[in-house]
Coordinates of C-alpha atoms in Angstrom, one line a residue:
M1 CA 202.6 151.1 125.3
L2 CA 203.6 147.5 125.0
E3 CA 205.9 147.5 128.0
I4 CA 203.0 146.2 130.1
F5 CA 203.7 142.8 128.7
K6 CA 207.3 142.6 129.9
T7 CA 207.3 140.6 133.1
I8 CA 210.0 138.4 134.6
P9 CA 209.6 134.7 133.5
L10 CA 208.9 132.5 136.5
E11 CA 212.1 130.4 136.1
D12 CA 214.1 133.7 136.2
N13 CA 212.3 135.0 139.2
P14 CA 214.4 134.9 142.3
N15 CA 211.3 134.6 144.5
S16 CA 210.0 131.5 142.7
Q17 CA 210.3 128.1 144.4
H18 CA 210.7 124.7 142.7
I19 CA 208.1 122.2 143.9
N20 CA 208.9 118.6 143.3
S21 CA 206.0 116.7 141.8
Q22 CA 206.3 114.2 144.6
E23 CA 205.5 116.9 147.2
K24 CA 202.1 117.7 148.5
I25 CA 201.3 121.3 149.5
I26 CA 199.6 121.7 152.8
Q27 CA 197.9 124.9 153.8
T28 CA 199.1 126.8 156.8
N29 CA 197.2 129.4 158.9
K30 CA 198.4 132.3 156.7
T31 CA 195.7 134.6 155.5
T32 CA 195.2 135.4 151.8
S33 CA 196.9 138.8 152.3
D34 CA 200.0 137.0 153.7
K35 CA 200.4 134.8 150.6
K36 CA 203.2 136.4 148.8
D37 CA 204.4 133.7 146.5
A38 CA 202.2 133.0 143.4
M39 CA 203.5 129.5 143.2
T40 CA 203.0 128.3 146.8
F41 CA 200.1 130.5 147.9
G42 CA 201.4 130.4 151.5
Y43 CA 201.8 126.6 151.7
K44 CA 204.4 124.6 153.3
I45 CA 205.7 121.4 151.6
E46 CA 205.4 117.9 152.8
K47 CA 206.9 114.9 151.0
L48 CA 204.5 112.3 149.6
P49 CA 205.3 108.6 149.5
S50 CA 206.4 107.2 146.1
Y51 CA 204.6 104.1 144.9
S52 CA 206.3 102.0 142.3
N53 CA 203.3 99.8 141.8
V54 CA 199.5 100.5 142.2
R55 CA 199.1 97.5 144.5
D56 CA 201.7 99.0 146.9
R57 CA 199.1 101.5 148.1
G58 CA 197.2 98.9 150.1
E59 CA 195.2 100.4 152.9
N60 CA 196.4 103.9 152.1
Q61 CA 193.6 104.3 149.5
E62 CA 191.0 106.8 150.4
S63 CA 187.3 106.6 149.8
E64 CA 186.5 109.0 146.9
L65 CA 183.9 109.9 144.3
K66 CA 183.4 107.0 141.9
L67 CA 183.7 108.1 138.2
D68 CA 183.8 104.5 136.8
I69 CA 185.5 105.4 133.6
H70 CA 186.3 102.2 131.7
F71 CA 189.8 102.5 130.4
P72 CA 191.2 99.7 128.2
D73 CA 193.2 97.1 130.2
E74 CA 196.1 97.4 127.8
L75 CA 196.4 101.1 128.5
I76 CA 196.5 100.6 132.3
S77 CA 199.0 97.7 131.9
R78 CA 201.2 100.0 129.8
L79 CA 201.2 102.7 132.4
T80 CA 201.9 100.4 135.3
S81 CA 204.4 98.0 133.6
E82 CA 207.9 97.9 135.1
E83 CA 209.2 97.9 131.5
S84 CA 207.6 101.3 130.8
K85 CA 209.8 103.8 132.5
N86 CA 209.8 106.9 130.3
F87 CA 206.8 108.9 129.2
I88 CA 206.5 112.1 127.1
L89 CA 203.3 114.1 127.6
M90 CA 201.9 116.3 124.9
G91 CA 198.9 118.5 124.5
H92 CA 197.4 120.6 121.7
L93 CA 198.8 123.8 120.3
M94 CA 198.0 127.0 122.3
P95 CA 197.3 124.8 125.3
D96 CA 194.4 125.9 127.5
Q97 CA 193.3 125.2 131.1
D98 CA 191.9 121.7 130.3
C99 CA 195.0 120.7 128.3
I100 CA 197.5 121.9 130.9
G101 CA 195.4 120.7 133.9
S102 CA 195.3 117.2 132.4
I103 CA 199.0 117.2 131.6
V104 CA 200.0 118.3 135.1
A105 CA 197.8 115.7 136.8
T106 CA 199.0 112.9 134.5
K107 CA 202.6 113.9 135.2
E108 CA 202.1 113.5 138.9
L109 CA 200.2 110.2 138.6
L110 CA 203.0 108.8 136.5
E111 CA 205.7 110.0 138.9
I112 CA 203.8 108.5 141.8
L113 CA 204.0 105.2 139.8
G114 CA 207.8 105.7 139.7
K115 CA 207.9 106.9 136.0
N116 CA 210.1 109.5 134.4
V117 CA 208.2 112.3 132.6
Q118 CA 209.0 115.0 130.1
I119 CA 206.5 117.4 128.5
V120 CA 206.5 118.6 124.9
L121 CA 204.5 121.7 124.0
E122 CA 205.5 123.2 120.6
D123 CA 203.8 126.6 121.6
G124 CA 205.6 126.6 125.0
L125 CA 203.9 127.4 128.3
S126 CA 202.1 130.7 128.8
R127 CA 203.2 133.1 131.5
G128 CA 199.9 132.6 133.3
F129 CA 200.6 128.9 133.8
K130 CA 204.3 129.6 134.6
S131 CA 203.1 131.7 137.6
V132 CA 201.0 128.9 139.2
L133 CA 202.6 125.6 138.1
N134 CA 206.2 124.4 138.5
I135 CA 206.7 122.5 135.2
S136 CA 208.7 125.0 133.2
H137 CA 211.9 123.0 133.7
L138 CA 210.2 120.0 132.1
I139 CA 208.8 121.8 129.0
K140 CA 210.5 120.9 125.7
Q141 CA 209.6 122.1 122.2
S142 CA 211.2 119.2 120.5
V143 CA 210.5 115.4 120.9
D144 CA 214.2 114.6 120.4
E145 CA 215.1 117.0 123.1
A146 CA 212.6 115.4 125.5
K147 CA 214.0 111.9 124.6
S148 CA 217.6 113.0 125.3
A149 CA 216.5 114.4 128.7
F150 CA 215.8 110.9 130.1
K151 CA 218.8 109.5 132.0
N152 CA 217.8 105.9 131.3
N153 CA 216.9 106.0 127.6
E154 CA 217.7 102.5 126.5
K155 CA 214.1 102.0 125.6
E156 CA 212.0 104.4 123.6
P157 CA 209.6 106.5 125.7
T158 CA 205.8 106.1 125.4
V159 CA 204.0 109.3 124.2
I160 CA 200.7 110.3 125.9
V161 CA 198.8 112.9 123.9
L162 CA 196.1 114.6 126.0
D163 CA 193.1 116.7 124.9
C164 CA 193.8 116.3 121.2
A165 CA 191.4 115.1 118.5
T166 CA 194.4 113.8 116.6
V167 CA 198.1 113.5 117.2
S168 CA 198.7 116.1 114.5
R169 CA 196.8 118.7 116.6
A170 CA 199.8 118.5 119.0
V171 CA 202.6 118.8 116.4
H172 CA 203.1 121.0 113.4
N173 CA 206.9 121.0 113.3
I174 CA 207.9 118.5 110.7
N175 CA 210.9 117.2 112.8
N176 CA 208.6 116.5 115.7
S177 CA 206.2 114.7 113.4
I178 CA 209.0 112.5 112.1
S179 CA 210.3 111.8 115.6
L180 CA 206.8 110.7 116.7
E181 CA 206.3 108.2 114.0
S182 CA 208.5 105.5 115.6
L183 CA 207.1 106.0 119.2
E184 CA 204.2 104.3 120.7
K185 CA 201.3 106.7 121.3
I186 CA 198.4 106.8 123.7
L187 CA 195.5 109.3 123.1
V188 CA 193.4 110.5 125.9
D189 CA 190.6 112.8 124.7
H190 CA 187.0 113.9 124.9
H191 CA 186.4 115.8 121.6
I192 CA 183.4 114.7 119.5
T193 CA 185.5 114.9 116.3
N194 CA 188.0 112.3 117.5
N195 CA 187.7 109.3 115.2
I196 CA 190.5 107.1 116.6
L197 CA 189.0 103.6 116.5
N198 CA 190.2 100.2 117.7
N199 CA 193.2 101.5 119.5
E200 CA 193.6 99.5 122.7
L201 CA 196.1 102.0 124.1
S202 CA 193.8 105.0 123.8
Y203 CA 190.7 106.3 125.5
I204 CA 188.3 108.6 123.7
G205 CA 185.4 109.4 125.9
K206 CA 182.3 111.6 126.1
E207 CA 183.3 113.2 129.4
S208 CA 183.2 116.9 129.9
S209 CA 186.9 117.5 129.7
A210 CA 190.3 115.8 129.6
C211 CA 190.7 116.8 133.3
E212 CA 187.6 114.7 134.2
I213 CA 189.1 111.8 132.3
V214 CA 192.4 112.1 134.1
C215 CA 190.6 112.1 137.4
G216 CA 189.0 108.8 136.3
L217 CA 192.4 107.5 135.4
A218 CA 193.6 108.2 138.9
E219 CA 190.7 106.3 140.3
R220 CA 191.4 103.4 137.9
L221 CA 195.1 103.4 139.0
G222 CA 194.1 103.3 142.6
I223 CA 195.7 106.7 143.4
P224 CA 193.5 109.1 145.5
L225 CA 193.2 112.5 144.0
S226 CA 194.3 113.8 147.5
S227 CA 197.7 112.4 146.7
L228 CA 198.2 115.1 144.0
S229 CA 199.8 118.5 144.8
Q230 CA 197.6 121.5 145.6
N231 CA 198.6 123.1 142.3
A232 CA 197.6 120.0 140.3
L233 CA 194.2 119.8 142.0
C234 CA 193.6 123.5 141.3
A235 CA 194.6 123.0 137.6
L236 CA 192.2 120.1 137.3
H237 CA 189.4 122.1 138.8
E238 CA 190.0 125.1 136.6
G239 CA 190.3 122.8 133.5
I240 CA 186.9 121.3 134.1
M241 CA 185.3 124.7 134.8
A242 CA 186.9 126.3 131.7
D243 CA 185.9 123.5 129.3
T244 CA 182.3 123.3 130.7
L245 CA 181.9 127.1 130.8
G246 CA 181.2 126.9 134.5
L247 CA 179.3 123.5 134.4
R248 CA 176.9 124.8 131.7
T249 CA 177.8 122.8 128.6
D250 CA 175.8 119.8 127.4
S251 CA 178.7 117.5 128.3
T252 CA 178.3 118.4 132.0
T253 CA 176.8 115.4 133.9
S254 CA 175.9 114.8 137.5
K255 CA 179.3 113.1 137.9
T256 CA 181.0 116.2 136.5
E257 CA 179.2 118.3 139.1
E258 CA 180.1 116.0 141.9
L259 CA 183.8 115.9 140.8
E260 CA 183.9 119.7 140.6
K261 CA 182.5 119.9 144.2
Y262 CA 185.0 117.3 145.4
L263 CA 188.0 119.0 143.8
K264 CA 186.8 122.3 145.3
E265 CA 186.8 120.7 148.7
L266 CA 190.3 119.3 148.2
C267 CA 191.6 122.6 147.0
G268 CA 189.8 125.0 149.3
E269 CA 188.0 128.0 147.9
D270 CA 190.8 130.4 149.1
N271 CA 193.4 128.4 147.2
L272 CA 191.3 128.3 144.1
Y273 CA 190.9 132.1 144.3
E274 CA 194.6 132.6 144.7
Y275 CA 195.4 130.2 141.8
G276 CA 192.9 132.1 139.5
K277 CA 194.1 135.5 140.7
N278 CA 197.8 134.7 140.0
F279 CA 197.0 133.1 136.7
K280 CA 195.1 136.1 135.4
K281 CA 197.5 138.6 136.9
N282 CA 200.4 137.0 135.0
S283 CA 198.7 136.2 131.8
I284 CA 197.7 138.5 128.9
I285 CA 194.0 138.0 129.5
N286 CA 193.7 141.0 131.7
K287 CA 195.6 143.1 129.2
L288 CA 193.3 142.4 126.3
D289 CA 190.5 144.8 127.3
L290 CA 193.2 147.5 127.9
L291 CA 194.5 146.8 124.4
W292 CA 191.1 147.0 122.8
K293 CA 190.2 150.2 124.7
R294 CA 193.5 151.8 123.5
N295 CA 192.6 150.8 120.0
I296 CA 195.9 149.1 119.3
K297 CA 197.0 145.8 117.9
I298 CA 193.8 143.8 117.9
I299 CA 191.0 146.4 117.6
N300 CA 192.5 147.9 114.4
K301 CA 192.4 144.5 112.8
F302 CA 188.7 144.0 113.6
H303 CA 186.5 143.8 110.6
F304 CA 183.4 141.9 109.6
L305 CA 183.2 139.4 106.8
V306 CA 179.5 139.0 107.1
D307 CA 177.1 141.5 108.7
D308 CA 173.6 141.1 107.6
N309 CA 170.4 139.6 108.8
E310 CA 172.1 136.2 109.1
D311 CA 175.1 135.3 111.4
K312 CA 177.6 138.1 112.0
I313 CA 181.2 136.9 111.6
A314 CA 183.9 139.0 113.4
I315 CA 187.5 138.3 112.7
S316 CA 190.7 139.3 114.4
Y317 CA 194.3 138.1 114.2
L318 CA 197.8 138.4 115.5
T319 CA 201.0 138.0 113.4
K320 CA 204.5 136.7 114.2
D321 CA 205.6 140.3 114.6
D322 CA 202.8 141.0 117.0
I323 CA 203.9 138.0 119.2
Q324 CA 207.4 139.3 119.2
N325 CA 206.4 142.9 119.9
L326 CA 204.2 141.9 122.8
N327 CA 207.0 139.8 124.3
I328 CA 204.8 136.7 124.5
V329 CA 204.9 133.1 123.1
P330 CA 202.1 131.5 121.1
A331 CA 200.8 129.7 124.2
D332 CA 200.0 133.0 125.7
C333 CA 197.3 133.4 123.1
A334 CA 195.3 130.4 124.3
K335 CA 192.6 132.5 125.9
V336 CA 192.5 135.2 123.3
P337 CA 189.8 133.6 121.2
A338 CA 187.4 133.3 124.1
Q339 CA 188.1 136.9 125.2
F340 CA 187.6 138.1 121.6
A341 CA 184.3 136.2 121.3
S342 CA 183.0 138.0 124.4
H343 CA 183.9 141.4 123.1
P344 CA 180.8 143.6 122.4
K345 CA 181.6 143.6 118.6
A346 CA 181.7 139.9 118.4
K347 CA 179.6 138.4 121.2
N348 CA 176.4 138.0 119.2
G349 CA 177.8 136.0 116.3
I350 CA 180.7 133.9 115.2
A351 CA 184.2 135.0 116.3
V352 CA 187.2 133.9 114.2
F353 CA 190.7 134.4 115.7
I354 CA 193.8 133.7 113.5
L355 CA 197.3 133.4 114.9
K356 CA 199.9 133.6 112.2
K357 CA 202.9 131.5 113.0
Q358 CA 206.2 130.8 111.3
D359 CA 204.9 127.6 109.8
G360 CA 201.3 128.5 109.1
F361 CA 198.0 129.7 110.5
D362 CA 196.3 128.5 113.7
I363 CA 192.6 129.3 113.5
T364 CA 190.0 129.2 116.3
I365 CA 186.3 129.7 115.6
K366 CA 183.7 130.2 118.3
S367 CA 180.0 130.5 117.8
N368 CA 178.3 132.3 120.6
N369 CA 175.3 130.0 120.8
R370 CA 174.9 129.3 124.4
F371 CA 174.7 132.6 126.1
S372 CA 174.3 135.2 123.5
E373 CA 171.1 137.1 122.7
K374 CA 171.0 135.9 119.1
K375 CA 171.7 132.2 118.4
C376 CA 174.0 131.4 115.5
K377 CA 172.5 129.4 112.7
I378 CA 175.9 127.9 111.9
S379 CA 178.0 126.3 114.6
A380 CA 181.7 126.8 114.9
L381 CA 182.4 123.1 114.2
T382 CA 180.3 123.1 111.0
L383 CA 182.1 126.2 109.8
V384 CA 185.5 124.7 110.6
E385 CA 184.6 121.6 108.8
K386 CA 183.5 123.5 105.7
L387 CA 186.6 125.7 105.8
A388 CA 188.8 122.5 106.0
Q389 CA 187.0 121.2 102.9
K390 CA 187.8 124.5 101.1
L391 CA 191.4 124.2 102.0
S392 CA 191.7 120.4 101.4
I393 CA 192.6 119.8 105.1
N394 CA 191.6 116.7 107.0
D395 CA 193.0 117.8 110.3
F396 CA 190.4 119.8 112.4
G397 CA 188.6 119.3 115.6
G398 CA 186.9 120.7 118.7
H399 CA 183.4 121.1 120.1
K400 CA 180.1 122.3 118.5
D401 CA 180.6 125.9 119.6
S402 CA 184.4 126.0 119.7
A403 CA 186.6 124.4 117.1
G404 CA 189.8 124.9 115.2
L405 CA 192.2 123.9 112.5
F406 CA 195.8 124.6 111.4
I407 CA 196.8 125.6 107.9
K408 CA 200.3 124.6 107.1
K409 CA 202.2 127.3 105.2
P410 CA 202.0 126.3 101.5
P411 CA 204.9 126.6 99.1
F412 CA 203.2 129.6 97.4
P413 CA 202.1 133.0 98.7
F414 CA 199.2 132.7 101.0
Y415 CA 197.8 135.4 103.2
I416 CA 195.1 136.0 105.8
K417 CA 192.9 137.6 103.1
D418 CA 193.0 134.2 101.3
I419 CA 191.7 132.6 104.4
E420 CA 188.9 135.2 104.7
K421 CA 187.8 134.5 101.1
R422 CA 187.5 130.8 101.8
L423 CA 185.8 131.5 105.1
I424 CA 183.1 133.4 103.3
L425 CA 182.6 130.5 100.8
A426 CA 182.6 128.0 103.7
Y427 CA 179.9 130.0 105.5
K428 CA 177.8 130.2 102.3
D429 CA 178.0 126.4 101.9
A430 CA 177.1 125.8 105.5
Y431 CA 174.2 128.3 105.3
K432 CA 172.8 126.6 102.2
E433 CA 172.7 123.3 104.0
Y434 CA 171.1 125.0 107.0
L435 CA 168.3 126.3 104.7
K436 CA 167.8 122.9 103.2
S437 CA 167.5 121.4 106.6
K438 CA 164.8 123.9 107.5
D439 CA 162.8 123.0 104.4
R440 CA 162.7 119.3 105.3

């Protein structure tokens, strides 16, 4: 029954094509039905010019949408400096559309500036992204491995952490944490829980997504978005749409809507359709309903911690053995919490998804406040914060209706049932505060 998950990894697929990041993909006259390759979507490849300095672009600049994001001058200087040659890009664990879209676009921006780029993702790259993006050969799970991949490694690389409320949201491996300590780090993020202050090398904004911020970064660097590959543009568009739930979140502004429209024009609706179709076809998203209908793996671990007149909390989880049996990597589970939250048994309440890893537990909580019939009294972020307090954890983050935290494996027996007990206590504390706020 689990054979449906066994597909050929893109890098091992003889039909896959490597697309250099300095190459722009131009649409031919092929129809959608003729597009056989999930990577190129029926495009031919044309070389882009390489710019070693922003000023070299001169009259080649195009007139584009103005986002006017005010990045620190020190950050821009670091990205464009001749002395800064090597960069490591990182994103949060279980990277989603916004995380990967911002990483892919930043990678291409840096390469247009003549920089060398490596990517570190501890959870790897999901098969969905492998099918539509050509970055698998750059993905490393170790910071030291990424550092050694640079041919010119006389000077330490600069690390850019994207779509993370804290650097620790990108690394849980102790060796990676140690390796990062000595490296200069730039944070680019939009989460309301990010409390990085007075860092001239970071930008923490209120934009809708990391992808929107990176589009603003391209503008600030003087690099037209049209210089990016078709795949990067599609990834940016899908990252914005995913993080704004289709332009419906409170963080969506008129500039976000204009940017989405502009990216759609650059991509072409057919290309966006092909990108989305191939991503879903090769990810485990389209398998989840099948799994639930067959009553295996996830459904038999469904149970309710709270089911009364107040908020309903549904919980589901996957273990290390599940990951191995399903022939997937942790990154493949990035969309599972959202899919779980939309399930009929969970959609009118709070959905808690736990991924048990070798070194601990990755927890995602979603409160279905925006589009459900019954509004949750306690938001996901509030519940995550209360749970973090119960566990004496300072590292958590996210948005009001979608937040998470990681529990490092303690030196004593600790199980999912222990998390459930603390989750109930956390909810009770949050609910007491909710009642007090109503009485005021």
